[in-house]
Structure formats: structure tokens, C-alpha cells
């Protein structure tokens, strides 16, 4: 591993590359929205550790009590995302990032580390097979196959909130909950809004803008969640094909 790692701070955040595969010489609205979101999270203990290079090799995690996800547990760390892509794969960066997170959690006296998974690997979720190789195990599940993976240091376990397991809302049509953690969200919201307008699809977009709102969501959530006619569908970002598949159900 030739390059080292750095953690984002209030001082270096304005100028650091944020590691996703968006490439633009001009300021990208999604990247800048994430930069603003991170500026508010870092003082809360959110960690964004990245390869000191312009590429995709990073981990994001936070104290579970401050993590924007409807999961509860005492003294846990929550991993939002661990992603190594492109030319950086196969060089041991993912292992180094996970080991850093686990060591950091132990040094802070945490009870363990947890993350969102699924019975079958889903897009936009970190590789759960990789996590399980470190000892992560399924400690909670939802009826539609999402799982909470945890590596416990003291025998305790976190859990989804009961409201998250409900996975039903009263709103008809397409309903999307989102926050600004992921750089892809801004563009994805705009693309879906255009599609729904052009095809007369009723749609509501609910921006999750506070920790309390995220903790009370009626479904699993990493930064995005989709309902259709009251039923929870996915945490995956959508394209036109994915929307049409949901609408046909």
C-alpha cells in the first residue's frame, strides 16, 4: 500500500476529495451537499477516513447514538459505508480501513461495531461477506430480508427499532426518504422527479434533516429509503428501470 490514509477534519474538509466515483472539475452539487452534511457531523464524532489519493477507498462510521439510522444499542459504532473501487481494489485497503475502525471502537470503549446488511447482497450496501470475515454476525432482521450485522466486544447486541421493522406508511404513491450523506442523492432525486413528472407518477420526497427524524423512520435506512403505496421497497438508489419495476408490483 503505497499511499497513506487521512481522516477528514474541519480544517481539511473544504479541499479534500470525497472518494466517490463522481468526476467533475467544477463543484458538483451532490459532493458539495455531502461536504456540508459532513461539516455538521464531524463534531459529533463522525469519522470519514480515506486513502490520501483521488480515488474510491474510504470508510465512514459514527457513534450509533449519533448515526442517522433507526438502530438502537448502547455504546456501539455504526458503519455507514466501506467502499474500495477501481484500481484500488485488491491492495489491502479495505482490510486496513476495517481494522482501523475496529481498533478505534475498542480504544473508545465501545461495545461493538454494527452495519446494515441483507440476506442477499444488495447494491449500495457495503460487502457483508467481507464484514463477516471479521466476525460480524446477524443480530436482527426484517421481514423482507434486511439484516443488522454486528461484531460484539462484550456480548451485547444492537437492534432495529420496532418502528423500522414496521415497514409500512399510510402515504399512497411513491415516497422517498433521503438525506444528503451520499453525493449521488442530489442527482438521483432530480432524475426521479423528472421521470415522475413526465409519466404522471404521484411521488413525495421527504428530506431527513435531523437525527431524531432518522431514528424514527418506519424502515431500515442508510441515507435513502423507498416506499410504494405504503409498502417499503428498497434502500437502493433508483433509475427509470427500477422505478418501472416497482410500479408494476
mmCIF file of C-alpha atoms in Angstrom:
data_model
loop_
_atom_site.group_PDB
_atom_site.id
_atom_site.type_symbol
_atom_site.label_atom_id
_atom_site.label_comp_id
_atom_site.label_asym_id
_atom_site.label_seq_id
_atom_site.Cartn_x
_atom_site.Cartn_y
_atom_site.Cartn_z
ATOM 1 C CA UNK A 1 0.000 0.000 0.000
ATOM 2 C CA UNK A 2 1.954 2.958 -1.287
ATOM 3 C CA UNK A 3 -0.409 5.743 -0.226
ATOM 4 C CA UNK A 4 -1.354 6.540 3.365
ATOM 5 C CA UNK A 5 -4.732 7.373 4.880
ATOM 6 C CA UNK A 6 -6.114 10.593 6.302
ATOM 7 C CA UNK A 7 -9.171 11.450 8.367
ATOM 8 C CA UNK A 8 -11.324 14.392 7.369
ATOM 9 C CA UNK A 9 -11.350 17.298 9.804
ATOM 10 C CA UNK A 10 -12.989 20.707 9.945
ATOM 11 C CA UNK A 11 -9.724 22.124 8.610
ATOM 12 C CA UNK A 12 -9.139 19.845 5.614
ATOM 13 C CA UNK A 13 -12.765 19.080 4.671
ATOM 14 C CA UNK A 14 -13.198 22.074 2.300
ATOM 15 C CA UNK A 15 -10.412 20.895 -0.001
ATOM 16 C CA UNK A 16 -10.291 17.111 0.239
ATOM 17 C CA UNK A 17 -11.560 14.746 -2.441
ATOM 18 C CA UNK A 18 -14.542 12.838 -1.027
ATOM 19 C CA UNK A 19 -13.677 9.498 -2.624
ATOM 20 C CA UNK A 20 -16.810 8.631 -4.578
ATOM 21 C CA UNK A 21 -16.546 7.993 -8.312
ATOM 22 C CA UNK A 22 -18.124 11.292 -9.372
ATOM 23 C CA UNK A 23 -15.595 13.086 -11.544
ATOM 24 C CA UNK A 24 -16.010 16.809 -12.217
ATOM 25 C CA UNK A 25 -13.657 19.768 -12.456
ATOM 26 C CA UNK A 26 -16.493 22.046 -11.385
ATOM 27 C CA UNK A 27 -18.152 21.876 -7.952
ATOM 28 C CA UNK A 28 -20.688 19.044 -8.053
ATOM 29 C CA UNK A 29 -23.961 19.748 -6.160
ATOM 30 C CA UNK A 30 -24.051 16.276 -4.609
ATOM 31 C CA UNK A 31 -20.443 16.404 -3.443
ATOM 32 C CA UNK A 32 -20.878 19.890 -2.012
ATOM 33 C CA UNK A 33 -24.108 18.842 -0.245
ATOM 34 C CA UNK A 34 -22.231 15.942 1.332
ATOM 35 C CA UNK A 35 -19.389 18.250 2.313
ATOM 36 C CA UNK A 36 -21.898 20.461 4.142
ATOM 37 C CA UNK A 37 -23.518 17.431 5.785
ATOM 38 C CA UNK A 38 -20.115 16.190 6.964
ATOM 39 C CA UNK A 39 -19.201 19.601 8.370
ATOM 40 C CA UNK A 40 -22.061 19.170 10.843
ATOM 41 C CA UNK A 41 -21.380 15.508 11.618
ATOM 42 C CA UNK A 42 -17.613 15.557 12.260
ATOM 43 C CA UNK A 43 -18.005 17.453 15.574
ATOM 44 C CA UNK A 44 -20.446 14.703 16.643
ATOM 45 C CA UNK A 45 -17.776 12.003 16.277
ATOM 46 C CA UNK A 46 -18.431 11.007 12.646
ATOM 47 C CA UNK A 47 -15.258 9.578 11.079
ATOM 48 C CA UNK A 48 -14.504 9.738 7.364
ATOM 49 C CA UNK A 49 -11.167 8.015 6.725
ATOM 50 C CA UNK A 50 -9.890 7.905 3.163
ATOM 51 C CA UNK A 51 -6.921 6.966 1.077
ATOM 52 C CA UNK A 52 -4.783 10.039 0.535
ATOM 53 C CA UNK A 53 -5.453 9.952 -3.205
ATOM 54 C CA UNK A 54 -8.131 10.905 -5.725
ATOM 55 C CA UNK A 55 -9.957 7.625 -5.758
ATOM 56 C CA UNK A 56 -12.550 5.487 -4.068
ATOM 57 C CA UNK A 57 -11.163 3.891 -0.889
ATOM 58 C CA UNK A 58 -12.802 5.038 2.322
ATOM 59 C CA UNK A 59 -14.833 4.193 5.409
ATOM 60 C CA UNK A 60 -17.471 6.257 7.197
ATOM 61 C CA UNK A 61 -18.677 5.498 10.699
ATOM 62 C CA UNK A 62 -20.166 7.228 13.732
ATOM 63 C CA UNK A 63 -21.260 6.599 17.316
ATOM 64 C CA UNK A 64 -24.549 4.713 16.966
ATOM 65 C CA UNK A 65 -26.409 7.217 19.126
ATOM 66 C CA UNK A 66 -25.438 9.937 16.603
ATOM 67 C CA UNK A 67 -25.872 7.797 13.478
ATOM 68 C CA UNK A 68 -28.764 8.738 11.162
ATOM 69 C CA UNK A 69 -30.296 5.271 11.152
ATOM 70 C CA UNK A 70 -33.212 3.684 13.094
ATOM 71 C CA UNK A 71 -30.984 1.331 15.072
ATOM 72 C CA UNK A 72 -30.575 1.330 18.837
ATOM 73 C CA UNK A 73 -27.823 -0.048 21.032
ATOM 74 C CA UNK A 74 -25.599 1.059 23.881
ATOM 75 C CA UNK A 75 -22.040 2.178 23.109
ATOM 76 C CA UNK A 76 -21.875 0.864 19.537
ATOM 77 C CA UNK A 77 -20.173 2.242 16.437
ATOM 78 C CA UNK A 78 -22.200 2.228 13.206
ATOM 79 C CA UNK A 79 -20.532 1.822 9.803
ATOM 80 C CA UNK A 80 -22.384 3.749 7.105
ATOM 81 C CA UNK A 81 -20.136 2.812 4.234
ATOM 82 C CA UNK A 82 -16.913 0.951 3.468
ATOM 83 C CA UNK A 83 -16.095 1.192 -0.212
ATOM 84 C CA UNK A 84 -12.981 0.380 -2.237
ATOM 85 C CA UNK A 85 -13.351 0.523 -6.013
ATOM 86 C CA UNK A 86 -11.485 0.574 -9.304
ATOM 87 C CA UNK A 87 -7.706 0.417 -9.329
ATOM 88 C CA UNK A 88 -7.617 0.463 -5.527
ATOM 89 C CA UNK A 89 -9.221 -2.970 -5.148
ATOM 90 C CA UNK A 90 -7.056 -5.938 -4.216
ATOM 91 C CA UNK A 91 -4.401 -3.881 -2.432
ATOM 92 C CA UNK A 92 -5.494 -4.453 1.161
ATOM 93 C CA UNK A 93 -7.100 -1.036 1.615
ATOM 94 C CA UNK A 94 -10.483 -2.428 2.676
ATOM 95 C CA UNK A 95 -8.842 -4.613 5.318
ATOM 96 C CA UNK A 96 -6.800 -1.683 6.616
ATOM 97 C CA UNK A 97 -9.877 0.551 6.839
ATOM 98 C CA UNK A 98 -11.947 -2.062 8.677
ATOM 99 C CA UNK A 99 -9.117 -2.824 11.083
ATOM 100 C CA UNK A 100 -8.758 0.904 11.820
ATOM 101 C CA UNK A 101 -12.480 1.192 12.605
ATOM 102 C CA UNK A 102 -12.466 -1.840 14.903
ATOM 103 C CA UNK A 103 -9.352 -0.652 16.732
ATOM 104 C CA UNK A 104 -10.826 2.838 17.107
ATOM 105 C CA UNK A 105 -14.059 1.422 18.531
ATOM 106 C CA UNK A 106 -12.136 -0.683 21.065
ATOM 107 C CA UNK A 107 -9.947 2.265 22.046
ATOM 108 C CA UNK A 108 -13.091 4.318 22.709
ATOM 109 C CA UNK A 109 -14.516 1.601 24.938
ATOM 110 C CA UNK A 110 -17.351 0.699 22.560
ATOM 111 C CA UNK A 111 -19.414 -2.456 22.974
ATOM 112 C CA UNK A 112 -19.012 -3.319 19.317
ATOM 113 C CA UNK A 113 -19.472 -2.258 15.699
ATOM 114 C CA UNK A 114 -22.552 -2.721 13.521
ATOM 115 C CA UNK A 115 -23.718 -2.101 9.954
ATOM 116 C CA UNK A 116 -26.697 -2.642 7.643
ATOM 117 C CA UNK A 117 -26.755 -5.827 5.578
ATOM 118 C CA UNK A 118 -29.180 -8.140 3.819
ATOM 119 C CA UNK A 119 -29.822 -11.853 3.381
ATOM 120 C CA UNK A 120 -28.676 -11.341 -0.214
ATOM 121 C CA UNK A 121 -26.103 -8.662 -1.019
ATOM 122 C CA UNK A 122 -27.808 -5.502 -2.304
ATOM 123 C CA UNK A 123 -26.434 -2.585 -4.283
ATOM 124 C CA UNK A 124 -25.386 0.450 -2.239
ATOM 125 C CA UNK A 125 -24.658 -1.672 0.836
ATOM 126 C CA UNK A 126 -21.118 -2.472 1.931
ATOM 127 C CA UNK A 127 -19.898 -6.027 1.218
ATOM 128 C CA UNK A 128 -21.345 -8.068 4.057
ATOM 129 C CA UNK A 129 -19.325 -11.180 3.197
ATOM 130 C CA UNK A 130 -16.224 -9.067 3.797
ATOM 131 C CA UNK A 131 -17.629 -7.892 7.147
ATOM 132 C CA UNK A 132 -18.472 -11.449 8.182
ATOM 133 C CA UNK A 133 -14.860 -12.445 7.557
ATOM 134 C CA UNK A 134 -14.017 -10.176 10.512
ATOM 135 C CA UNK A 135 -16.586 -11.896 12.727
ATOM 136 C CA UNK A 136 -19.690 -9.788 12.102
ATOM 137 C CA UNK A 137 -22.890 -11.787 12.662
ATOM 138 C CA UNK A 138 -26.588 -11.198 12.005
ATOM 139 C CA UNK A 139 -28.207 -9.916 15.215
ATOM 140 C CA UNK A 140 -31.551 -8.646 13.893
ATOM 141 C CA UNK A 141 -33.643 -8.967 10.744
ATOM 142 C CA UNK A 142 -36.672 -7.513 8.959
ATOM 143 C CA UNK A 143 -39.397 -9.466 7.181
ATOM 144 C CA UNK A 144 -38.127 -8.504 3.721
ATOM 145 C CA UNK A 145 -34.559 -9.700 4.156
ATOM 146 C CA UNK A 146 -32.592 -6.783 5.570
ATOM 147 C CA UNK A 147 -30.204 -7.649 8.384
ATOM 148 C CA UNK A 148 -28.321 -5.876 11.122
ATOM 149 C CA UNK A 149 -24.762 -7.171 11.295
ATOM 150 C CA UNK A 150 -22.709 -6.679 14.434
ATOM 151 C CA UNK A 151 -19.324 -7.546 15.872
ATOM 152 C CA UNK A 152 -19.812 -7.504 19.636
ATOM 153 C CA UNK A 153 -16.910 -6.985 22.029
ATOM 154 C CA UNK A 154 -18.914 -7.607 25.217
ATOM 155 C CA UNK A 155 -21.792 -9.933 24.291
ATOM 156 C CA UNK A 156 -24.405 -7.201 23.847
ATOM 157 C CA UNK A 157 -26.196 -6.545 20.551
ATOM 158 C CA UNK A 158 -27.906 -3.575 18.858
ATOM 159 C CA UNK A 159 -31.300 -3.866 17.155
ATOM 160 C CA UNK A 160 -33.569 -2.215 14.626
ATOM 161 C CA UNK A 161 -36.244 -0.063 16.209
ATOM 162 C CA UNK A 162 -39.731 -1.567 16.236
ATOM 163 C CA UNK A 163 -40.873 1.298 14.028
ATOM 164 C CA UNK A 164 -38.176 0.443 11.472
ATOM 165 C CA UNK A 165 -39.442 -3.128 11.355
ATOM 166 C CA UNK A 166 -42.970 -1.912 10.628
ATOM 167 C CA UNK A 167 -42.032 -1.020 7.029
ATOM 168 C CA UNK A 168 -45.439 0.486 6.300
ATOM 169 C CA UNK A 169 -46.714 4.046 5.900
ATOM 170 C CA UNK A 170 -50.132 5.492 5.094
ATOM 171 C CA UNK A 171 -48.997 7.600 2.141
ATOM 172 C CA UNK A 172 -50.061 6.408 -1.340
ATOM 173 C CA UNK A 173 -47.860 6.540 -4.439
ATOM 174 C CA UNK A 174 -44.075 6.686 -4.493
ATOM 175 C CA UNK A 175 -42.499 8.041 -1.302
ATOM 176 C CA UNK A 176 -38.748 8.516 -0.904
ATOM 177 C CA UNK A 177 -36.928 9.397 2.305
ATOM 178 C CA UNK A 178 -33.391 10.718 1.841
ATOM 179 C CA UNK A 179 -30.619 12.694 3.459
ATOM 180 C CA UNK A 180 -27.542 14.377 1.989
ATOM 181 C CA UNK A 181 -24.879 11.930 3.084
ATOM 182 C CA UNK A 182 -24.315 10.363 -0.344
ATOM 183 C CA UNK A 183 -23.054 12.523 -3.266
ATOM 184 C CA UNK A 184 -25.321 10.633 -5.681
ATOM 185 C CA UNK A 185 -28.552 11.610 -3.939
ATOM 186 C CA UNK A 186 -28.972 15.141 -5.326
ATOM 187 C CA UNK A 187 -28.889 13.969 -8.930
ATOM 188 C CA UNK A 188 -30.952 10.868 -8.215
ATOM 189 C CA UNK A 189 -33.743 12.936 -6.656
ATOM 190 C CA UNK A 190 -33.790 15.239 -9.688
ATOM 191 C CA UNK A 191 -33.831 12.309 -12.123
ATOM 192 C CA UNK A 192 -36.736 10.630 -10.329
ATOM 193 C CA UNK A 193 -38.669 13.887 -10.094
ATOM 194 C CA UNK A 194 -38.313 14.360 -13.868
ATOM 195 C CA UNK A 195 -39.397 10.776 -14.538
ATOM 196 C CA UNK A 196 -42.432 11.023 -12.262
ATOM 197 C CA UNK A 197 -43.496 14.355 -13.759
ATOM 198 C CA UNK A 198 -43.148 13.035 -17.319
ATOM 199 C CA UNK A 199 -45.074 9.846 -16.521
ATOM 200 C CA UNK A 200 -47.698 11.290 -14.144
ATOM 201 C CA UNK A 201 -46.475 9.169 -11.229
ATOM 202 C CA UNK A 202 -47.566 10.517 -7.808
ATOM 203 C CA UNK A 203 -44.400 10.986 -5.769
ATOM 204 C CA UNK A 204 -43.331 12.562 -2.490
ATOM 205 C CA UNK A 205 -39.755 13.314 -1.492
ATOM 206 C CA UNK A 206 -39.088 13.637 2.238
ATOM 207 C CA UNK A 207 -35.714 15.022 3.212
ATOM 208 C CA UNK A 208 -34.445 13.629 6.508
ATOM 209 C CA UNK A 209 -32.787 16.667 8.050
ATOM 210 C CA UNK A 210 -32.329 15.764 11.715
ATOM 211 C CA UNK A 211 -31.065 12.887 13.847
ATOM 212 C CA UNK A 212 -34.397 12.451 15.614
ATOM 213 C CA UNK A 213 -36.233 12.143 12.287
ATOM 214 C CA UNK A 214 -33.790 9.461 11.109
ATOM 215 C CA UNK A 215 -34.116 7.489 14.340
ATOM 216 C CA UNK A 216 -37.920 7.444 13.970
ATOM 217 C CA UNK A 217 -38.108 6.319 10.335
ATOM 218 C CA UNK A 218 -40.544 3.464 9.547
ATOM 219 C CA UNK A 219 -37.932 1.357 7.716
ATOM 220 C CA UNK A 220 -34.246 0.485 7.527
ATOM 221 C CA UNK A 221 -32.225 3.464 6.308
ATOM 222 C CA UNK A 222 -28.617 4.272 5.452
ATOM 223 C CA UNK A 223 -29.310 7.518 3.570
ATOM 224 C CA UNK A 224 -32.192 6.509 1.256
ATOM 225 C CA UNK A 225 -35.447 4.518 1.512
ATOM 226 C CA UNK A 226 -38.279 3.928 -0.972
ATOM 227 C CA UNK A 227 -41.966 3.122 -0.370
ATOM 228 C CA UNK A 228 -44.706 2.462 -2.903
ATOM 229 C CA UNK A 229 -48.373 2.558 -1.929
ATOM 230 C CA UNK A 230 -47.428 2.315 1.717
ATOM 231 C CA UNK A 231 -45.063 -0.658 1.392
ATOM 232 C CA UNK A 232 -41.317 -0.422 1.886
ATOM 233 C CA UNK A 233 -39.384 -1.402 -1.244
ATOM 234 C CA UNK A 234 -35.647 -0.739 -1.047
ATOM 235 C CA UNK A 235 -32.684 1.287 0.221
ATOM 236 C CA UNK A 236 -31.223 1.269 -3.307
ATOM 237 C CA UNK A 237 -30.988 4.405 -5.417
ATOM 238 C CA UNK A 238 -33.345 4.200 -8.393
ATOM 239 C CA UNK A 239 -33.096 4.571 -12.149
ATOM 240 C CA UNK A 240 -36.007 4.531 -14.601
ATOM 241 C CA UNK A 241 -35.941 0.738 -14.942
ATOM 242 C CA UNK A 242 -36.030 0.263 -11.180
ATOM 243 C CA UNK A 243 -38.956 2.685 -10.825
ATOM 244 C CA UNK A 244 -40.912 0.882 -13.526
ATOM 245 C CA UNK A 245 -40.294 -2.466 -11.825
ATOM 246 C CA UNK A 246 -41.670 -1.094 -8.545
ATOM 247 C CA UNK A 247 -44.708 0.465 -10.259
ATOM 248 C CA UNK A 248 -45.633 -2.870 -11.841
ATOM 249 C CA UNK A 249 -45.980 -4.609 -8.478
#
